[in-house]
Amino acid sequence: MQGLKASYLRLRRVLRQGFFRPQTITFLPALLLAGYWFGGEGVILIAALLFPVLAIMGGLFDSHGATRRDGATDLLLREDFLDLLGEAIPRAEAQNWTTACFVLEIDDWQTLMERVGKTAAETVLRRTGERIESAMRGADFAARLDGPRFAVGLDPVRRIDLDTALGIAERLQGTAGQAVSIDATSVHVSVSVGFCLNTRAPKRTAEGLLGAAEVAADEARTNGPGGTRAYSREMQAQISARHALVDDLLSAFTEGQIKPWFQPQISTDTGRITGMEALARWLHPERGMIAPGDFLPAIEQAGLMEKLGEVMLHRSCAALKAWDRAGVEVPTVGVNFSAAELRNPKLGDRVKWELDRFDLAPERITVEVLESVVAESDDDTITRNIANLATMGCPVDLDDFGTGHASISSIRRFAVSRLKIDRSFVMRVHEDREQQKLVSAILLMAEQLDLDTLAEGVESIGEHAMLAQLGCGHIQGFGLARPMPFEDTVSWIEKHNAKIVETPILKGIGRD
């Protein structure tokens, strides 16, 4: 019975994908006229009898005579998709062949809807569904799941390994992630993909295979945008742990468990402290210190990035005031601003309010923005917010420079004052000639643009010395100091300043 139902669904899908498409039905009168011309009234009579039956099988009409649609797309419903997947799995196993399930999700869907509006977002959804269908083989099948999520099932083939499946995922991702033209403008989307082979699914059922692909898609989205992940058994445990973290987040904020730790930044000329970077840390009362890579995705998943930003800004301002009272000099604190915060039109007012509350000058807070946000952003609110903060007097650091493909024009547009050279360029710079050339090129460009520079992730005396020699203005990293709670900062600063007094600082070789 199950096989008969699946066969019916496959026939219905073929009819809908082929004959019962709007562009095909447009030619129906011409087809009937041609049939009458060549075959007489008998052809018209047969067509009149068969058309309603085929139309119902093709899903053109439901039992109430209404047009059958799956939301904004023309794809299968989840239940029908599971029926076809449930038929494909035993057929693949009987022949020792392979099938697979792919789940695709449009990244940052809520943000996209807010930016372009509901009508345009529905157009994006429909076009994405059409493109996914166009990238499939004729016997494969696709469905619209919840929200901006789609599923693709592969008709069994002789052999699929992980590399082959990854290639299919990349093809689906590339096709679905193309820009969509709406009202003479292009809406750029990215798509994250998770997939699972039937041979790797935790359960050899349709629900088990689709569920595994959805778990992989969740993991891909967490590592996105544009992430791709294959299902592994470890993922389920990781996601369960992350969901548990989400449940703990609200109490963590309320009880002050999440707070900034501070990592010093020093001048390569004088050795003096030129600032601190505020880095989020979570000391859980039961689990101990939770790694940022574990809890930051959970915060983003829970939609609490703005809440985190409020906590980091407030506590950074409080730390600056406390250092001033203690008589130690910390010129500025770098606070990371997420894309979610930068999309808030009232961000400038919030920063100004905190500065006024602690009676601090704007230059005491440095705005740190990821290069990827600057490079990929066409959001006017983000541009306006960063420009307003710069106009207010807050320095702007472009974080992870070299990884996000920011153009010179975007550096100017966002009023960047300092480039933070990514750790990947700093590693073993004292030993690797190619690394030295890359860093030198960045420093030369910064000099021509009248920008300051800071190297991140400095871990050795050799890296420190080479960066000073090449002309990098500032450094931070484990080789200087690890991030520390506020309570440890004053003693560290005093010890560091004492070393500067005791030991003369040598300027970098070749400086002006």
XYZ file of C-alpha atoms in Angstrom:
512
model
C 0.000 0.000 0.000
C 2.844 2.378 0.918
C 4.598 1.652 -2.377
C 1.364 2.297 -4.326
C 0.920 5.644 -2.599
C 4.528 6.612 -3.326
C 4.090 5.638 -6.988
C 1.001 7.842 -7.154
C 2.916 10.730 -5.643
C 5.770 10.284 -8.113
C 3.313 10.324 -11.043
C 1.597 13.393 -9.626
C 4.937 15.171 -9.264
C 5.879 14.369 -12.877
C 2.518 15.702 -14.079
C 2.886 18.897 -12.088
C 6.497 19.434 -13.142
C 5.674 18.780 -16.756
C 2.128 19.167 -18.082
C 0.374 21.113 -15.345
C 2.554 24.167 -15.234
C 0.983 27.558 -16.028
C 3.234 28.108 -19.041
C 2.204 24.678 -20.422
C -1.533 25.055 -19.772
C -1.443 28.296 -21.792
C -1.040 26.123 -24.903
C -3.997 23.861 -24.027
C -6.508 25.469 -26.461
C -3.996 25.178 -29.313
C -3.330 21.540 -28.416
C -7.051 20.737 -28.410
C -7.556 22.483 -31.760
C -4.685 20.511 -33.245
C -6.157 17.311 -31.845
C -9.539 18.063 -33.387
C -7.927 18.899 -36.741
C -5.993 15.647 -36.915
C -8.237 13.270 -34.956
C -11.732 14.644 -35.028
C -14.313 14.786 -32.249
C -13.059 11.576 -30.642
C -9.828 13.224 -29.528
C -11.763 16.120 -27.952
C -14.032 13.670 -26.102
C -11.093 11.651 -24.722
C -9.328 14.843 -23.621
C -12.480 16.068 -21.877
C -12.703 12.806 -19.922
C -9.002 12.492 -19.044
C -8.147 16.099 -18.237
C -9.979 16.286 -14.855
C -8.486 12.957 -13.757
C -4.949 13.963 -14.698
C -5.447 17.416 -13.203
C -6.412 15.952 -9.835
C -3.471 13.538 -9.956
C -1.199 16.436 -10.858
C -2.418 18.358 -7.855
C -3.911 21.173 -9.954
C -7.110 20.997 -7.916
C -7.727 19.763 -4.421
C -10.962 18.232 -3.183
C -12.518 21.712 -2.805
C -11.581 22.871 -6.282
C -9.030 25.435 -5.003
C -5.552 25.830 -6.439
C -3.071 23.667 -4.575
C -0.018 25.639 -3.503
C 2.585 25.120 -0.837
C 2.761 28.630 0.535
C 4.780 30.780 -1.837
C 6.230 27.836 -3.782
C 4.966 25.079 -6.010
C 6.827 22.280 -4.243
C 5.725 19.199 -2.321
C 4.369 19.396 1.183
C 6.463 17.876 3.967
C 4.147 14.856 4.303
C 4.304 14.044 0.595
C 8.091 14.502 0.629
C 8.384 12.003 3.484
C 6.255 9.528 1.528
C 8.605 9.716 -1.456
C 11.684 9.565 0.754
C 10.190 6.577 2.552
C 9.783 4.818 -0.806
C 13.310 5.731 -1.967
C 15.170 4.359 1.076
C 14.134 0.658 0.831
C 14.447 0.811 -2.969
C 18.028 2.043 -2.600
C 18.891 -0.550 0.035
C 17.387 -3.394 -1.997
C 19.750 -2.591 -4.880
C 22.687 -1.640 -2.617
C 22.396 1.869 -4.035
C 22.328 5.190 -2.207
C 19.889 8.018 -1.642
C 20.356 11.240 0.296
C 18.442 14.145 1.746
C 19.524 17.802 1.546
C 18.034 20.636 3.587
C 18.617 24.208 2.427
C 17.814 27.351 4.392
C 18.004 30.993 3.321
C 20.321 32.778 5.752
C 19.189 35.722 7.895
C 15.599 35.361 6.700
C 14.057 37.597 9.348
C 16.523 40.368 8.559
C 15.826 39.964 4.845
C 12.073 40.309 5.424
C 12.598 43.440 7.493
C 14.817 44.959 4.811
C 12.820 44.232 1.649
C 9.282 43.695 2.963
C 6.978 40.699 3.019
C 5.945 40.799 -0.653
C 9.518 40.925 -1.947
C 10.560 38.219 0.522
C 7.834 35.937 -0.832
C 9.223 36.542 -4.321
C 12.668 35.507 -3.061
C 11.132 32.380 -1.528
C 9.346 31.438 -4.765
C 12.405 32.047 -6.947
C 14.577 30.044 -4.576
C 12.167 27.104 -4.829
C 12.206 27.335 -8.624
C 15.995 27.403 -8.708
C 16.297 24.415 -6.406
C 13.981 22.489 -8.722
C 16.022 23.524 -11.752
C 19.208 22.122 -10.181
C 17.665 18.665 -9.619
C 17.538 15.621 -11.867
C 14.114 14.758 -13.231
C 13.529 11.889 -10.793
C 14.603 13.830 -7.676
C 11.987 15.562 -5.528
C 11.832 18.734 -3.466
C 9.620 20.171 -0.735
C 9.103 23.400 1.121
C 9.530 22.888 4.857
C 8.862 25.503 7.524
C 9.817 29.130 6.858
C 12.716 29.680 4.416
C 13.728 26.004 4.488
C 13.609 23.486 1.640
C 14.335 19.785 1.314
C 15.643 17.806 -1.660
C 15.522 14.031 -1.906
C 17.676 12.097 -4.361
C 16.203 9.305 -6.393
C 18.460 6.276 -5.655
C 21.681 6.125 -7.651
C 24.365 3.479 -7.889
C 26.868 5.157 -5.581
C 27.180 8.437 -3.668
C 30.042 9.118 -1.294
C 30.566 12.198 0.879
C 32.580 14.009 -1.785
C 29.857 13.464 -4.379
C 27.173 14.587 -1.930
C 29.221 17.684 -1.096
C 29.410 18.494 -4.806
C 25.624 18.185 -5.080
C 25.193 20.403 -2.008
C 27.472 23.055 -3.506
C 25.564 22.952 -6.802
C 22.232 23.383 -5.021
C 23.726 26.125 -2.855
C 25.187 27.998 -5.818
C 21.967 27.816 -7.824
C 19.683 28.782 -4.945
C 21.954 31.565 -3.722
C 21.888 33.699 -6.852
C 20.689 37.302 -6.648
C 16.946 37.841 -7.159
C 15.797 40.835 -9.225
C 12.891 42.708 -7.671
C 11.660 46.068 -8.975
C 14.909 46.818 -10.806
C 17.000 46.022 -7.731
C 18.954 42.892 -6.841
C 18.362 41.106 -3.553
C 21.406 39.028 -2.618
C 20.789 35.873 -0.614
C 22.997 33.141 0.746
C 21.912 29.607 1.532
C 23.196 27.172 4.143
C 22.990 23.440 3.382
C 22.974 20.332 5.535
C 22.783 16.804 4.142
C 22.779 13.157 5.120
C 23.237 9.918 3.167
C 20.771 7.144 3.960
C 23.749 4.954 4.963
C 24.704 7.460 7.698
C 21.260 8.306 9.045
C 20.610 7.449 12.712
C 17.401 5.682 11.619
C 16.762 4.140 8.215
C 13.390 5.855 7.914
C 12.217 8.930 6.045
C 11.764 10.838 9.306
C 15.217 9.755 10.475
C 16.933 10.792 7.230
C 15.154 14.156 6.964
C 15.725 14.822 10.662
C 19.454 14.149 10.287
C 19.662 16.518 7.305
C 17.862 19.179 9.354
C 20.341 18.739 12.200
C 23.176 19.218 9.695
C 21.411 22.292 8.292
C 21.158 23.773 11.800
C 24.874 23.249 12.244
C 25.607 24.748 8.805
C 23.508 27.821 9.603
C 25.323 28.254 12.913
C 28.625 28.291 11.026
C 27.216 30.382 8.193
C 26.183 32.323 6.343
C 26.651 30.002 3.402
C 27.693 27.082 5.587
C 27.691 23.435 4.448
C 27.687 20.452 6.800
C 27.309 16.679 6.479
C 25.469 14.917 9.284
C 27.547 13.205 11.954
C 26.383 11.522 15.137
C 28.298 14.060 17.245
C 26.156 16.888 15.856
C 23.027 15.820 17.697
C 24.799 15.970 21.052
C 26.318 19.356 20.206
C 22.988 20.826 19.178
C 21.264 19.428 22.274
C 23.949 21.051 24.423
C 23.519 24.330 22.528
C 19.751 24.250 23.061
C 20.381 23.723 26.770
C 22.621 26.805 26.713
C 19.831 28.824 25.110
C 17.575 27.888 28.025
C 20.229 29.183 30.452
C 20.941 32.449 28.646
C 18.244 34.677 30.119
C 19.205 33.801 33.674
C 22.879 34.228 32.709
C 22.235 37.828 31.666
C 20.022 38.505 34.663
C 22.559 37.150 37.146
C 25.559 38.813 35.503
C 27.298 35.579 34.496
C 28.153 36.979 31.038
C 30.561 39.893 31.219
C 33.569 41.348 29.387
C 37.106 40.194 29.944
C 39.779 42.594 28.765
C 42.800 41.969 26.546
C 45.490 44.684 26.463
C 46.718 46.393 23.311
C 50.138 48.066 23.304
C 52.138 50.404 21.096
C 55.092 48.811 19.315
C 56.898 52.171 19.596
C 56.592 52.842 23.328
C 55.334 49.594 24.803
C 52.603 51.551 26.597
C 49.002 50.410 26.800
C 46.941 52.057 24.061
C 43.680 50.264 24.795
C 41.838 47.135 25.784
C 39.476 44.932 23.803
C 36.331 43.776 25.594
C 35.681 40.066 24.910
C 32.544 38.267 26.091
C 33.044 35.458 28.620
C 30.487 33.250 30.369
C 31.310 31.747 33.733
C 28.504 29.247 34.291
C 27.820 28.370 37.956
C 27.736 24.624 37.192
C 29.601 24.126 33.901
C 32.425 26.553 34.582
C 33.901 28.690 31.807
C 32.021 28.145 28.543
C 33.983 28.761 25.353
C 32.800 31.747 23.252
C 32.537 29.449 20.231
C 29.877 27.503 22.125
C 27.759 30.248 23.655
C 27.953 33.038 21.052
C 26.059 30.940 18.430
C 23.479 30.163 21.128
C 23.070 33.891 21.846
C 22.608 34.571 18.133
C 20.153 31.688 17.813
C 18.127 33.109 20.705
C 18.083 36.576 19.125
C 19.983 38.099 22.064
C 22.943 39.704 20.276
C 21.638 43.194 21.041
C 21.252 42.254 24.696
C 24.858 41.055 24.729
C 25.928 44.328 23.123
C 24.157 46.354 25.811
C 25.909 44.383 28.552
C 29.340 44.709 26.928
C 29.001 48.458 26.306
C 27.692 49.217 29.808
C 30.368 47.182 31.587
C 33.133 48.559 29.354
C 32.129 52.115 30.243
C 32.025 51.142 33.933
C 35.518 49.622 33.627
C 36.914 52.800 32.036
C 35.520 54.885 34.874
C 36.963 52.471 37.461
C 40.434 52.584 35.836
C 40.289 56.387 35.892
C 39.484 56.317 39.617
C 42.334 53.842 40.228
C 44.771 56.183 38.481
C 45.752 53.751 35.696
C 45.714 54.868 32.083
C 43.573 52.951 29.613
C 42.881 55.350 26.721
C 40.086 53.357 25.076
C 38.155 50.081 25.124
C 37.265 48.310 21.888
C 33.681 47.013 21.897
C 32.532 44.623 19.181
C 29.264 45.626 17.522
C 27.340 42.823 15.808
C 25.372 43.229 12.581
C 22.157 42.913 14.619
C 23.155 45.910 16.750
C 24.292 47.951 13.768
C 20.872 47.512 12.147
C 19.212 49.231 15.108
C 18.485 52.858 14.080
C 18.745 53.937 17.741
C 22.256 52.547 18.282
C 23.898 55.980 18.250
C 21.501 57.252 20.920
C 22.249 54.242 23.120
C 26.030 54.696 22.857
C 25.732 58.432 23.581
C 23.508 57.750 26.590
C 26.041 55.317 28.100
C 28.928 57.739 27.509
C 26.995 60.580 29.148
C 25.955 58.316 32.008
C 29.608 57.651 32.905
C 30.830 61.111 31.853
C 33.198 59.672 29.240
C 34.450 61.245 26.010
C 33.395 59.403 22.801
C 37.012 58.511 21.949
C 37.100 56.272 25.030
C 34.919 53.693 23.205
C 36.338 52.195 20.012
C 33.752 50.684 17.674
C 34.979 47.293 16.420
C 33.259 46.059 13.255
C 34.021 42.811 11.436
C 35.421 43.268 7.952
C 32.829 40.792 6.654
C 30.021 43.098 7.874
C 31.556 46.074 6.049
C 32.349 44.106 2.878
C 28.926 42.484 2.519
C 26.648 45.187 3.859
C 24.361 47.149 1.558
C 22.182 48.152 4.513
C 21.867 51.930 4.779
C 21.170 51.691 8.522
C 24.513 49.966 9.170
C 26.369 52.554 7.096
C 24.592 55.428 8.817
C 25.167 54.036 12.320
C 28.916 53.563 11.848
C 29.255 56.987 10.236
C 27.286 58.597 13.089
C 29.459 56.931 15.741
C 32.602 58.084 13.909
C 31.218 61.622 13.661
C 30.423 61.501 17.362
C 34.136 60.880 17.988
C 34.312 57.104 18.476
C 37.294 55.538 16.641
C 36.313 52.726 14.222
C 38.424 49.558 14.044
C 37.977 47.200 11.083
C 38.323 43.785 12.732
C 39.770 40.618 11.128
C 41.124 42.656 8.223
C 42.208 40.529 5.258
C 39.440 37.932 5.583
C 36.323 39.777 4.393
C 37.378 41.416 1.109
C 36.529 44.992 2.102
C 37.289 47.463 -0.670
C 39.122 50.746 -0.212
C 35.900 52.595 -1.005
C 34.052 50.749 1.782
C 36.886 51.557 4.215
C 36.365 55.213 3.384
C 32.574 54.939 3.416
C 32.575 53.494 6.935
C 35.081 56.079 8.266
C 37.502 53.379 9.452
C 40.419 54.750 11.513
C 42.402 51.546 12.183
C 42.887 48.166 10.533
C 43.146 45.109 12.799
C 45.257 42.622 10.845
C 43.825 39.122 11.169
C 45.733 36.436 13.070
C 46.084 34.334 9.910
C 48.548 36.909 8.526
C 50.424 37.244 11.825
C 51.192 33.570 12.451
C 54.949 32.902 12.146
C 55.462 36.238 10.405
C 59.017 36.309 11.764
C 59.859 33.060 9.927
C 57.713 33.120 6.793
C 58.828 35.495 4.033
C 55.448 35.297 2.279
C 53.682 36.337 5.493
C 56.052 39.291 5.750
C 55.178 40.368 2.210
C 51.437 40.181 2.934
C 51.721 42.166 6.153
C 53.995 44.726 4.472
C 51.418 45.201 1.706
C 48.648 45.787 4.262
C 50.797 48.225 6.217
C 51.755 50.138 3.073
C 48.113 50.464 2.057
C 47.207 51.632 5.581
C 49.970 54.238 5.461
C 48.759 55.540 2.113
C 45.213 55.804 3.491
C 46.441 57.439 6.717
C 45.100 54.545 8.844
C 46.536 53.162 12.064
C 47.225 49.398 12.348
C 46.991 46.694 15.004
C 48.036 43.044 14.645
C 45.828 40.470 16.366
C 46.865 37.125 17.810
C 50.536 37.889 18.490
C 51.856 34.902 20.435
C 55.658 35.137 20.401
C 58.492 37.604 20.904
C 59.597 36.896 17.325
C 56.202 37.889 15.891
C 56.176 41.004 18.074
C 59.659 42.048 16.945
C 58.979 41.469 13.236
C 55.686 43.401 13.337
C 57.475 46.313 15.016
C 60.191 46.160 12.376
C 57.647 46.142 9.534
C 55.936 49.213 10.998
C 52.740 47.865 12.603
C 51.549 50.408 15.173
C 49.928 48.219 17.842
C 49.679 44.565 18.855
C 47.531 42.318 21.034
C 47.560 38.586 21.678
C 48.385 35.773 24.071
C 52.096 36.594 23.757
C 51.357 39.866 25.503
C 48.440 38.907 27.752
C 45.403 36.672 27.709
C 41.952 38.202 28.241
C 41.425 38.767 31.985
C 38.520 39.696 34.247
C 38.330 43.334 35.300
C 39.463 42.452 38.816
C 42.890 41.371 37.471
C 43.471 44.299 35.132
C 44.762 46.952 37.538
C 47.578 44.774 38.901
C 48.530 43.666 35.363
C 48.644 47.280 34.156
C 50.805 48.358 37.108
C 53.270 45.489 36.552
C 53.431 46.187 32.819
C 54.046 49.906 33.335
C 56.784 49.107 35.867
C 58.596 47.001 33.262
C 58.503 49.899 30.800
C 60.154 52.203 33.346
C 62.809 49.604 34.136
C 63.610 48.590 30.541
C 64.131 51.044 27.665
C 61.912 50.319 24.688
C 63.668 49.880 21.337
C 61.802 51.233 18.331
C 61.286 48.995 15.328
C 64.101 48.863 12.809
C 63.595 51.093 9.815
C 61.037 53.456 11.390
C 61.000 57.142 10.400
